[in-house]
Amino acid sequence: MIVALNNKSNLSKEEFINYVEELKKINTNSTLILCPTFINIGLVDGILLGSQNVSKFDDGAYTGEISAKDLKSYNVKYSIVGHSERRNYQKETNEDIKLKLIKLIENDITPILCIGESKEERDNNTYKEVLKEELSILDDIEKDIIIAYEPIWSIGTGIIPTNEEIIEVFNLIKSICPNDKVLYGGSANNDNIDTLKQIDLIDGYLLGGLSLKPDKLEEFLNKLN
Ligand code: PGA
């Protein structure tokens, strides 16, 4: 299983150093990908690294941006792109996300493309169209990537879809992108992992809140072993 740890905008320097020490003690068969804040990336050694975002531009006059080339120089192997929090708060569009994807692939960084529908889109039954639209940016991309299905209404809410709902979406994703690994993200935790792990289609998890608690994370990983 692939387990990507999305620290989001959390863990100051000392907190992060202690956190990494705790993470390193965990014994697991899963592949852990740690996605810290940009400022913590340089502090990581001995754990597979991902970033939470990347610039859509190359190096240059783009104040505040971090390019894929610079991430690569810090040994970043994966990058989350299109997280719903960025689509929502930074108004990132599918076009922006495609540009980012291309920069990552050019720099040998595997994108973890987040897709997911809102509660309203789920309720009015337009979610499949939304997901297909989000996946359409992969139409002319040859490289295998990782896709994370994260229903927006599940992120940080404690509410997860039913297994039937997840299976329906995973089948849709895998019919469009048969070679890509697909993760589930959104309130995955120790209370629901026994139910989630009944779904064979799930290749791994993208964890937000749980990523910040190494003891609880260890329990989660033990259940996956
Ligand atoms: P959560 O976040 O696990 O806290 O719901 C997942 C994510 O946003 O990647």
Coordinates of N, CA, C and O in Angstrom, one line a residue, residues 33-218:
I33 N 5.0 8.1 2.0 CA 5.4 9.3 1.3 C 5.1 10.5 2.2 O 3.9 10.8 2.4
L34 N 6.1 11.2 2.7 CA 5.9 12.3 3.6 C 5.8 13.6 2.8 O 6.7 14.0 2.1
C35 N 4.7 14.3 2.9 CA 4.5 15.6 2.2 C 4.4 16.7 3.3 O 3.3 17.1 3.7
P36 N 5.6 17.3 3.7 CA 5.6 18.3 4.7 C 5.3 19.7 4.1 O 5.2 19.8 2.8
T37 N 5.3 20.7 4.9 CA 5.3 22.1 4.3 C 6.6 22.3 3.5 O 7.6 21.6 3.8
F38 N 6.6 23.2 2.6 CA 7.8 23.4 1.8 C 9.0 23.7 2.7 O 10.1 23.2 2.5
I39 N 8.7 24.5 3.8 CA 9.9 25.0 4.6 C 10.5 23.8 5.4 O 11.6 23.9 5.8
N40 N 9.7 22.7 5.6 CA 10.3 21.6 6.3 C 10.9 20.5 5.4 O 11.6 19.6 5.9
I41 N 10.8 20.7 4.1 CA 11.3 19.7 3.2 C 12.8 19.4 3.4 O 13.2 18.3 3.4
G42 N 13.5 20.5 3.6 CA 15.0 20.3 3.7 C 15.4 19.6 5.0 O 16.6 19.3 5.1
L43 N 14.5 19.4 5.9 CA 14.8 18.8 7.2 C 14.7 17.3 7.1 O 15.0 16.6 8.1
V44 N 14.2 16.8 6.0 CA 13.9 15.3 6.0 C 15.0 14.5 5.4 O 15.6 14.9 4.4
D45 N 15.3 13.4 6.0 CA 16.4 12.5 5.5 C 15.9 11.1 5.8 O 15.4 10.8 6.9
G46 N 16.0 10.2 4.9 CA 15.6 8.8 5.1 C 14.2 8.5 5.0 O 13.8 7.4 5.4
I47 N 13.3 9.4 4.6 CA 11.9 9.1 4.3 C 11.6 9.6 2.9 O 12.1 10.7 2.5
L48 N 10.8 8.8 2.2 CA 10.4 9.2 0.8 C 9.7 10.5 0.9 O 8.8 10.7 1.7
L49 N 10.1 11.5 0.0 CA 9.5 12.8 0.1 C 8.6 13.2 -1.0 O 8.8 12.9 -2.2
G50 N 7.5 13.8 -0.6 CA 6.6 14.5 -1.5 C 6.4 15.9 -1.2 O 6.7 16.3 0.0
S51 N 5.9 16.7 -2.1 CA 5.5 18.1 -1.7 C 4.0 18.2 -1.8 O 3.3 17.3 -2.3
Q52 N 3.5 19.3 -1.3 CA 2.0 19.5 -1.3 C 1.5 20.2 -2.5 O 0.3 20.4 -2.8
N53 N 2.5 20.8 -3.3 CA 2.2 21.7 -4.4 C 3.4 21.9 -5.2 O 4.5 21.6 -4.7
V54 N 3.3 22.6 -6.3 CA 4.5 22.9 -7.1 C 4.1 24.1 -8.0 O 2.9 24.3 -8.3
S55 N 5.1 24.9 -8.4 CA 4.8 26.0 -9.3 C 4.4 25.5 -10.7 O 4.9 24.4 -11.1
K56 N 3.5 26.2 -11.4 CA 3.3 25.9 -12.8 C 4.3 26.5 -13.7 O 4.3 26.2 -14.9
F57 N 5.3 27.2 -13.1 CA 6.3 27.9 -13.9 C 7.7 27.2 -13.7 O 7.9 26.5 -12.7
D58 N 8.6 27.4 -14.6 CA 10.0 27.0 -14.3 C 10.6 28.1 -13.4 O 9.9 29.0 -13.0
D59 N 11.9 27.9 -13.1 CA 12.6 28.9 -12.3 C 12.4 30.3 -13.0 O 12.3 30.4 -14.2
G60 N 12.4 31.4 -12.2 CA 12.3 32.7 -12.8 C 11.7 33.7 -11.9 O 11.6 33.5 -10.6
A61 N 11.1 34.8 -12.4 CA 10.6 35.9 -11.6 C 9.1 35.5 -11.2 O 8.2 36.1 -11.8
Y62 N 9.0 34.6 -10.3 CA 7.7 34.2 -9.8 C 7.7 34.1 -8.3 O 7.8 33.1 -7.7
T63 N 7.7 35.3 -7.7 CA 7.9 35.4 -6.2 C 7.0 34.5 -5.4 O 5.8 34.4 -5.7
G64 N 7.6 33.8 -4.6 CA 6.8 32.9 -3.7 C 6.6 31.5 -4.2 O 6.1 30.6 -3.5
E65 N 7.0 31.3 -5.4 CA 6.7 29.9 -6.0 C 7.9 29.0 -5.9 O 9.1 29.5 -5.7
I66 N 7.7 27.7 -5.9 CA 8.8 26.7 -5.8 C 8.6 25.8 -7.0 O 7.6 25.2 -7.3
S67 N 9.7 25.8 -7.8 CA 9.6 25.0 -9.1 C 9.9 23.5 -8.9 O 10.5 23.1 -7.9
A68 N 9.4 22.8 -9.9 CA 9.6 21.3 -9.9 C 11.1 21.0 -9.9 O 11.6 20.1 -9.2
K69 N 11.9 21.8 -10.6 CA 13.3 21.6 -10.7 C 14.0 21.7 -9.3 O 14.8 20.9 -8.9
D70 N 13.5 22.8 -8.6 CA 14.1 23.0 -7.2 C 13.6 21.9 -6.3 O 14.4 21.5 -5.4
L71 N 12.4 21.4 -6.4 CA 11.9 20.3 -5.6 C 12.8 19.1 -5.8 O 13.2 18.4 -4.9
K72 N 13.1 18.8 -7.1 CA 13.9 17.7 -7.5 C 15.3 17.8 -6.8 O 15.8 16.8 -6.3
S73 N 15.8 19.0 -6.7 CA 17.1 19.1 -6.1 C 17.1 18.8 -4.6 O 18.2 18.6 -4.0
Y74 N 15.9 18.8 -4.0 CA 15.8 18.4 -2.6 C 15.3 16.9 -2.5 O 14.8 16.5 -1.4
N75 N 15.4 16.2 -3.6 CA 15.1 14.8 -3.6 C 13.6 14.5 -3.4 O 13.2 13.4 -2.9
V76 N 12.8 15.4 -3.8 CA 11.3 15.2 -3.8 C 11.0 14.3 -4.9 O 11.3 14.6 -6.1
K77 N 10.3 13.2 -4.6 CA 10.0 12.2 -5.7 C 8.5 12.2 -6.1 O 8.1 11.6 -7.1
Y78 N 7.7 12.8 -5.2 CA 6.2 12.9 -5.5 C 5.7 14.3 -5.2 O 6.3 15.0 -4.4
S79 N 4.6 14.7 -5.8 CA 4.0 15.9 -5.4 C 2.5 15.8 -5.6 O 2.0 15.4 -6.6
I80 N 1.8 16.2 -4.5 CA 0.4 16.4 -4.6 C 0.1 17.6 -5.5 O 0.8 18.6 -5.5
V81 N -0.9 17.4 -6.4 CA -1.4 18.5 -7.2 C -2.9 18.5 -7.2 O -3.5 17.4 -7.2
G82 N -3.5 19.7 -7.2 CA -4.9 19.8 -7.4 C -5.7 19.4 -6.1 O -6.8 19.0 -6.2
H83 N -5.0 19.5 -4.9 CA -5.8 19.3 -3.7 C -7.0 20.2 -3.7 O -6.9 21.4 -4.1
S84 N -8.1 19.8 -3.1 CA -9.3 20.6 -3.2 C -9.1 21.9 -2.4 O -9.8 22.9 -2.7
E85 N -8.2 21.9 -1.4 CA -8.0 23.1 -0.6 C -7.3 24.1 -1.5 O -7.6 25.3 -1.3
R86 N -6.5 23.7 -2.4 CA -5.9 24.7 -3.3 C -6.9 25.1 -4.4 O -6.9 26.2 -4.9
R87 N -7.6 24.1 -4.9 CA -8.7 24.5 -5.9 C -9.6 25.5 -5.3 O -10.0 26.5 -6.0
N88 N -9.9 25.3 -4.0 CA -10.9 26.2 -3.4 C -10.3 27.5 -2.9 O -10.8 28.6 -3.4
Y89 N -9.2 27.5 -2.1 CA -8.7 28.7 -1.5 C -7.8 29.5 -2.5 O -7.8 30.7 -2.5
Q90 N -7.1 28.8 -3.3 CA -6.2 29.4 -4.3 C -6.8 29.5 -5.7 O -6.1 29.9 -6.6
K91 N -8.0 29.1 -5.8 CA -8.7 29.1 -7.1 C -7.9 28.5 -8.2 O -7.9 29.0 -9.3
E92 N -7.3 27.4 -7.9 CA -6.6 26.6 -9.0 C -7.6 26.0 -9.9 O -8.5 25.3 -9.5
T93 N -7.3 26.1 -11.2 CA -8.2 25.5 -12.2 C -7.6 24.2 -12.7 O -6.4 24.0 -12.5
N94 N -8.4 23.5 -13.5 CA -7.8 22.3 -14.1 C -6.7 22.6 -15.1 O -5.7 21.8 -15.2
E95 N -6.7 23.8 -15.7 CA -5.7 24.2 -16.6 C -4.4 24.5 -15.8 O -3.3 24.1 -16.2
D96 N -4.5 25.1 -14.7 CA -3.3 25.4 -13.8 C -2.7 24.0 -13.4 O -1.5 23.8 -13.4
I97 N -3.6 23.1 -13.0 CA -3.1 21.8 -12.5 C -2.4 21.0 -13.6 O -1.4 20.3 -13.3
K98 N -2.9 21.1 -14.8 CA -2.3 20.4 -15.9 C -0.9 21.0 -16.1 O 0.1 20.2 -16.3
L99 N -0.7 22.3 -16.1 CA 0.6 22.9 -16.2 C 1.6 22.3 -15.2 O 2.7 22.0 -15.4
K100 N 1.1 22.2 -13.9 CA 1.9 21.7 -12.8 C 2.3 20.3 -13.1 O 3.4 19.9 -12.8
L101 N 1.3 19.5 -13.5 CA 1.6 18.1 -13.8 C 2.7 17.9 -14.8 O 3.6 17.1 -14.7
I102 N 2.6 18.7 -15.8 CA 3.7 18.6 -16.9 C 5.0 19.0 -16.3 O 6.0 18.3 -16.6
K103 N 5.1 20.0 -15.5 CA 6.4 20.4 -14.9 C 6.9 19.3 -14.0 O 8.1 19.0 -14.0
L104 N 6.1 18.6 -13.3 CA 6.5 17.5 -12.4 C 7.1 16.4 -13.3 O 8.1 15.9 -13.0
I105 N 6.3 16.0 -14.3 CA 6.7 14.9 -15.1 C 8.1 15.2 -15.8 O 9.0 14.3 -15.9
E106 N 8.2 16.4 -16.3 CA 9.5 16.8 -16.9 C 10.7 16.7 -15.9 O 11.8 16.5 -16.3
N107 N 10.4 16.8 -14.6 CA 11.4 16.7 -13.6 C 11.4 15.3 -12.9 O 12.0 15.3 -11.8
D108 N 10.8 14.3 -13.5 CA 10.8 13.0 -12.9 C 10.2 12.9 -11.5 O 10.6 12.1 -10.6
I109 N 9.2 13.8 -11.2 CA 8.5 13.7 -9.9 C 7.1 13.2 -10.3 O 6.5 13.6 -11.2
T110 N 6.7 12.2 -9.5 CA 5.4 11.5 -9.8 C 4.3 12.4 -9.2 O 4.3 12.6 -7.9
P111 N 3.4 12.8 -10.0 CA 2.2 13.6 -9.5 C 1.2 12.7 -8.7 O 1.0 11.6 -9.1
I112 N 0.7 13.2 -7.6 CA -0.4 12.6 -6.9 C -1.6 13.6 -7.2 O -1.7 14.6 -6.5
L113 N -2.4 13.3 -8.2 CA -3.4 14.2 -8.6 C -4.7 14.0 -7.8 O -5.2 12.9 -7.8
C114 N -5.1 15.0 -7.1 CA -6.3 14.9 -6.3 C -7.6 15.3 -7.1 O -7.6 16.3 -7.7
I115 N -8.6 14.4 -7.0 CA -9.9 14.7 -7.6 C -10.9 14.5 -6.5 O -10.7 13.7 -5.6
G116 N -12.1 15.1 -6.7 CA -13.2 14.8 -5.8 C -14.3 15.8 -6.0 O -14.1 16.9 -6.4
E117 N -15.5 15.3 -5.6 CA -16.7 16.2 -5.8 C -17.1 16.8 -4.5 O -16.8 16.3 -3.4
S118 N -17.8 17.9 -4.6 CA -18.4 18.6 -3.4 C -19.7 17.8 -3.0 O -20.2 17.0 -3.7
K119 N -20.2 18.2 -1.8 CA -21.4 17.6 -1.3 C -22.6 17.8 -2.3 O -23.4 17.0 -2.6
E120 N -22.6 19.1 -2.7 CA -23.7 19.5 -3.7 C -23.6 18.6 -4.9 O -24.6 18.2 -5.4
E121 N -22.4 18.5 -5.5 CA -22.3 17.7 -6.7 C -22.6 16.2 -6.5 O -23.1 15.6 -7.4
R122 N -22.3 15.7 -5.3 CA -22.7 14.3 -5.0 C -24.3 14.3 -4.9 O -24.9 13.4 -5.5
D123 N -24.9 15.3 -4.2 CA -26.3 15.2 -4.0 C -27.1 15.4 -5.3 O -28.2 14.8 -5.5
N124 N -26.6 16.3 -6.2 CA -27.4 16.5 -7.4 C -26.9 15.6 -8.6 O -27.3 15.8 -9.7
N125 N -26.1 14.6 -8.2 CA -25.8 13.5 -9.1 C -24.9 14.0 -10.3 O -25.0 13.4 -11.4
T126 N -24.1 15.0 -10.1 CA -23.2 15.5 -11.2 C -21.8 15.0 -10.9 O -20.9 15.4 -11.7
Y127 N -21.6 14.3 -9.9 CA -20.2 14.0 -9.4 C -19.4 13.2 -10.5 O -18.2 13.5 -10.6
K128 N -20.1 12.4 -11.3 CA -19.3 11.6 -12.3 C -18.7 12.5 -13.3 O -17.6 12.4 -13.8
E129 N -19.6 13.5 -13.7 CA -19.1 14.5 -14.7 C -17.9 15.3 -14.2 O -17.0 15.6 -14.9
V130 N -18.1 15.7 -12.9 CA -17.0 16.5 -12.3 C -15.7 15.7 -12.3 O -14.6 16.2 -12.6
L131 N -15.8 14.5 -11.9 CA -14.6 13.6 -11.8 C -14.0 13.4 -13.2 O -12.7 13.5 -13.3
K132 N -14.8 13.2 -14.2 CA -14.3 12.9 -15.5 C -13.6 14.2 -16.0 O -12.6 14.1 -16.7
E133 N -14.2 15.3 -15.7 CA -13.6 16.6 -16.1 C -12.2 16.8 -15.5 O -11.3 17.2 -16.1
E134 N -12.1 16.5 -14.2 CA -10.9 16.6 -13.5 C -9.8 15.6 -14.1 O -8.6 15.9 -14.1
L135 N -10.3 14.5 -14.5 CA -9.4 13.5 -15.1 C -9.0 13.8 -16.5 O -8.0 13.3 -17.0
S136 N -9.8 14.6 -17.2 CA -9.6 14.9 -18.6 C -8.2 15.5 -18.8 O -7.6 15.5 -19.9
I137 N -7.6 16.2 -17.8 CA -6.3 16.8 -18.0 C -5.2 15.7 -18.2 O -4.1 16.0 -18.7
L138 N -5.6 14.5 -18.0 CA -4.6 13.4 -18.2 C -4.7 12.8 -19.6 O -3.9 12.0 -20.0
D139 N -5.6 13.3 -20.4 CA -5.9 12.7 -21.7 C -4.6 12.5 -22.6 O -4.4 11.5 -23.2
D140 N -3.7 13.5 -22.6 CA -2.5 13.4 -23.5 C -1.3 13.2 -22.6 O -0.2 13.4 -23.1
I141 N -1.4 12.8 -21.4 CA -0.3 12.5 -20.5 C 0.0 11.0 -20.6 O -0.8 10.2 -20.3
E142 N 1.3 10.7 -21.0 CA 1.6 9.3 -21.2 C 2.1 8.6 -19.9 O 1.9 7.4 -19.7
K143 N 2.7 9.4 -19.0 CA 3.3 8.8 -17.8 C 2.2 8.3 -16.8 O 1.2 8.9 -16.6
D144 N 2.6 7.2 -16.2 CA 1.7 6.7 -15.1 C 1.8 7.6 -13.9 O 3.0 7.9 -13.5
I145 N 0.7 8.0 -13.3 CA 0.8 8.8 -12.1 C 0.0 8.2 -11.0 O -0.5 7.0 -11.1
I146 N -0.1 8.9 -9.9 CA -1.0 8.4 -8.8 C -2.2 9.4 -8.7 O -2.0 10.6 -8.9
I147 N -3.4 8.8 -8.6 CA -4.6 9.6 -8.5 C -5.1 9.4 -7.0 O -5.1 8.3 -6.5
A148 N -5.6 10.5 -6.4 CA -6.2 10.4 -5.1 C -7.6 10.8 -5.2 O -7.9 12.0 -5.5
Y149 N -8.5 9.9 -4.9 CA -10.0 10.3 -4.9 C -10.3 10.8 -3.5 O -10.2 10.0 -2.5
E150 N -10.6 12.1 -3.4 CA -10.9 12.7 -2.1 C -12.2 13.4 -2.2 O -12.2 14.6 -2.6
P151 N -13.3 12.8 -1.8 CA -14.5 13.6 -1.8 C -14.4 14.8 -0.9 O -14.0 14.6 0.3
I152 N -14.7 16.0 -1.4 CA -14.5 17.2 -0.6 C -15.3 17.1 0.8 O -14.8 17.6 1.8
W153 N -16.4 16.5 0.7 CA -17.3 16.4 1.9 C -16.8 15.4 2.9 O -17.3 15.3 4.0
S154 N -15.7 14.7 2.6 CA -15.1 13.8 3.5 C -13.9 14.3 4.2 O -13.4 13.9 5.2
I155 N -13.3 15.3 3.5 CA -12.0 15.8 4.1 C -12.2 16.5 5.4 O -12.9 17.5 5.5
G156 N -11.5 16.0 6.4 CA -11.6 16.6 7.7 C -12.9 16.6 8.4 O -13.1 17.2 9.5
T157 N -13.9 15.9 7.9 CA -15.2 15.9 8.5 C -15.5 14.7 9.3 O -16.5 14.7 10.1
G158 N -14.8 13.6 9.2 CA -15.1 12.3 9.9 C -16.1 11.5 9.1 O -16.4 10.4 9.5
I159 N -16.6 12.1 8.0 CA -17.7 11.3 7.2 C -17.0 10.7 6.0 O -16.2 11.4 5.3
I160 N -17.2 9.4 5.8 CA -16.6 8.8 4.6 C -17.8 8.2 3.7 O -18.8 7.9 4.2
P161 N -17.5 8.1 2.4 CA -18.5 7.5 1.6 C -18.7 6.0 2.0 O -17.9 5.4 2.7
T162 N -19.8 5.4 1.5 CA -20.0 4.0 1.7 C -19.0 3.2 0.8 O -18.5 3.8 -0.2
N163 N -18.7 2.0 1.1 CA -17.8 1.2 0.2 C -18.4 1.1 -1.2 O -17.6 1.2 -2.2
E164 N -19.7 1.0 -1.3 CA -20.3 1.0 -2.7 C -20.0 2.3 -3.4 O -19.7 2.2 -4.6
E165 N -20.1 3.4 -2.7 CA -19.9 4.7 -3.4 C -18.4 4.8 -3.8 O -18.1 5.3 -4.9
I166 N -17.5 4.3 -3.0 CA -16.1 4.3 -3.3 C -15.8 3.4 -4.5 O -15.1 3.8 -5.4
I167 N -16.4 2.2 -4.4 CA -16.1 1.2 -5.5 C -16.6 1.8 -6.9 O -15.9 1.7 -7.9
E168 N -17.8 2.5 -6.9 CA -18.3 3.0 -8.1 C -17.3 4.0 -8.7 O -17.0 4.0 -9.9
V169 N -16.8 4.9 -7.8 CA -15.8 5.9 -8.3 C -14.5 5.3 -8.7 O -13.9 5.7 -9.8
F170 N -14.0 4.4 -7.9 CA -12.7 3.7 -8.3 C -12.9 3.0 -9.6 O -11.9 3.0 -10.4
N171 N -14.0 2.3 -9.9 CA -14.2 1.7 -11.2 C -14.2 2.7 -12.3 O -13.6 2.5 -13.4
L172 N -14.8 3.8 -12.0 CA -14.8 4.9 -13.1 C -13.4 5.4 -13.3 O -12.9 5.4 -14.5
I173 N -12.6 5.7 -12.3 CA -11.3 6.1 -12.4 C -10.4 5.1 -13.2 O -9.7 5.4 -14.1
K174 N -10.5 3.8 -12.7 CA -9.7 2.8 -13.3 C -10.1 2.5 -14.8 O -9.3 2.0 -15.6
S175 N -11.3 2.8 -15.1 CA -11.7 2.6 -16.5 C -11.1 3.6 -17.4 O -10.8 3.4 -18.6
I176 N -10.9 4.8 -16.9 CA -10.3 5.9 -17.6 C -8.8 5.9 -17.6 O -8.1 6.1 -18.6
C177 N -8.2 5.5 -16.4 CA -6.8 5.5 -16.2 C -6.3 4.1 -15.7 O -6.0 4.0 -14.5
P178 N -6.4 3.1 -16.5 CA -6.1 1.8 -16.0 C -4.7 1.5 -15.4 O -4.6 0.6 -14.6
N179 N -3.8 2.3 -15.8 CA -2.4 2.1 -15.3 C -2.0 2.9 -14.0 O -0.9 2.7 -13.5
D180 N -2.9 3.8 -13.6 CA -2.5 4.6 -12.5 C -3.0 4.0 -11.2 O -4.0 3.3 -11.1
K181 N -2.1 4.2 -10.2 CA -2.5 3.8 -8.8 C -3.5 4.8 -8.3 O -3.5 6.0 -8.6
V182 N -4.5 4.3 -7.5 CA -5.5 5.2 -7.0 C -5.6 5.0 -5.5 O -5.8 3.9 -4.9
L183 N -5.5 6.2 -4.8 CA -5.6 6.3 -3.4 C -6.9 6.8 -3.0 O -7.6 7.5 -3.7
Y184 N -7.3 6.4 -1.7 CA -8.5 7.1 -1.2 C -8.1 8.1 -0.1 O -7.1 7.8 0.7
G185 N -8.7 9.2 -0.1 CA -8.4 10.3 0.9 C -9.7 10.9 1.4 O -10.6 11.1 0.7
G186 N -9.7 11.3 2.7 CA -10.8 12.0 3.3 C -11.2 11.2 4.5 O -11.9 10.2 4.5
S187 N -10.8 11.7 5.7 CA -11.1 11.2 7.0 C -10.9 9.7 7.2 O -11.5 9.0 8.0
A188 N -9.9 9.1 6.5 CA -9.5 7.7 6.7 C -8.8 7.7 8.1 O -8.0 8.5 8.4
N189 N -9.3 6.8 8.9 CA -8.7 6.7 10.3 C -8.9 5.3 10.9 O -9.3 4.4 10.2
N190 N -8.5 5.2 12.1 CA -8.5 3.8 12.8 C -9.9 3.3 13.0 O -10.0 2.1 13.1
D191 N -10.9 4.1 13.0 CA -12.3 3.6 13.1 C -12.8 3.1 11.8 O -13.7 2.3 11.9
N192 N -12.4 3.6 10.7 CA -13.0 3.2 9.4 C -12.1 2.3 8.5 O -12.5 1.8 7.5
I193 N -10.8 2.1 8.9 CA -9.9 1.4 8.0 C -10.3 0.0 7.8 O -10.1 -0.6 6.7
D194 N -10.9 -0.7 8.8 CA -11.3 -2.1 8.7 C -12.3 -2.2 7.6 O -12.4 -3.2 6.8
T195 N -13.2 -1.2 7.5 CA -14.2 -1.2 6.4 C -13.6 -0.8 5.1 O -13.9 -1.5 4.1
L196 N -12.8 0.2 5.1 CA -12.2 0.6 3.8 C -11.3 -0.5 3.2 O -11.3 -0.6 2.0
K197 N -10.6 -1.2 4.1 CA -9.7 -2.2 3.5 C -10.3 -3.4 2.9 O -9.7 -4.2 2.2
Q198 N -11.6 -3.5 3.0 CA -12.4 -4.5 2.3 C -12.4 -4.2 0.8 O -12.7 -5.1 0.0
I199 N -12.1 -3.0 0.4 CA -12.1 -2.6 -1.0 C -10.8 -2.9 -1.7 O -9.8 -2.2 -1.5
D200 N -10.8 -4.0 -2.5 CA -9.5 -4.4 -3.2 C -9.0 -3.3 -4.1 O -7.8 -3.3 -4.4
L201 N -9.8 -2.5 -4.6 CA -9.4 -1.5 -5.7 C -8.5 -0.4 -5.1 O -7.8 0.2 -5.9
I202 N -8.5 -0.2 -3.8 CA -7.8 0.8 -3.2 C -6.3 0.5 -3.1 O -5.9 -0.5 -2.6
D203 N -5.5 1.3 -3.8 CA -4.0 1.1 -3.8 C -3.3 1.7 -2.6 O -2.1 1.6 -2.5
G204 N -4.0 2.6 -1.9 CA -3.4 3.2 -0.7 C -4.2 4.4 -0.3 O -5.4 4.5 -0.7
Y205 N -3.7 5.2 0.6 CA -4.4 6.3 1.3 C -3.6 7.6 1.3 O -2.4 7.6 1.4
L206 N -4.4 8.7 1.2 CA -3.8 10.0 1.4 C -4.4 10.5 2.8 O -5.6 10.7 2.9
L207 N -3.5 10.7 3.7 CA -4.0 11.0 5.1 C -3.6 12.5 5.4 O -2.5 12.9 5.3
G208 N -4.6 13.2 6.0 CA -4.3 14.5 6.4 C -4.2 14.5 7.9 O -3.1 14.4 8.5
G209 N -5.3 14.7 8.7 CA -5.3 14.7 10.1 C -4.5 13.6 10.8 O -3.7 13.8 11.7
L210 N -4.7 12.4 10.3 CA -4.0 11.2 10.9 C -2.5 11.3 10.7 O -1.7 10.8 11.5
S211 N -2.0 12.0 9.6 CA -0.6 12.1 9.3 C 0.2 12.8 10.5 O 1.4 12.6 10.6
L212 N -0.6 13.6 11.2 CA 0.1 14.4 12.3 C 0.3 13.7 13.6 O 0.9 14.2 14.5
K213 N -0.3 12.5 13.7 CA -0.2 11.7 15.0 C 0.5 10.4 14.8 O -0.2 9.4 14.5
P214 N 1.8 10.3 15.0 CA 2.5 9.1 14.7 C 2.0 7.9 15.4 O 2.0 6.8 14.8
D215 N 1.5 8.0 16.6 CA 1.1 6.8 17.4 C -0.2 6.2 16.7 O -0.3 5.0 16.5
K216 N -1.1 7.1 16.4 CA -2.4 6.7 15.7 C -2.1 6.2 14.3 O -2.7 5.2 13.8
L217 N -1.1 6.8 13.7 CA -0.7 6.4 12.3 C -0.2 5.0 12.3 O -0.5 4.2 11.5
E218 N 0.6 4.7 13.3 CA 1.2 3.4 13.4 C 0.1 2.3 13.6 O 0.2 1.3 12.9

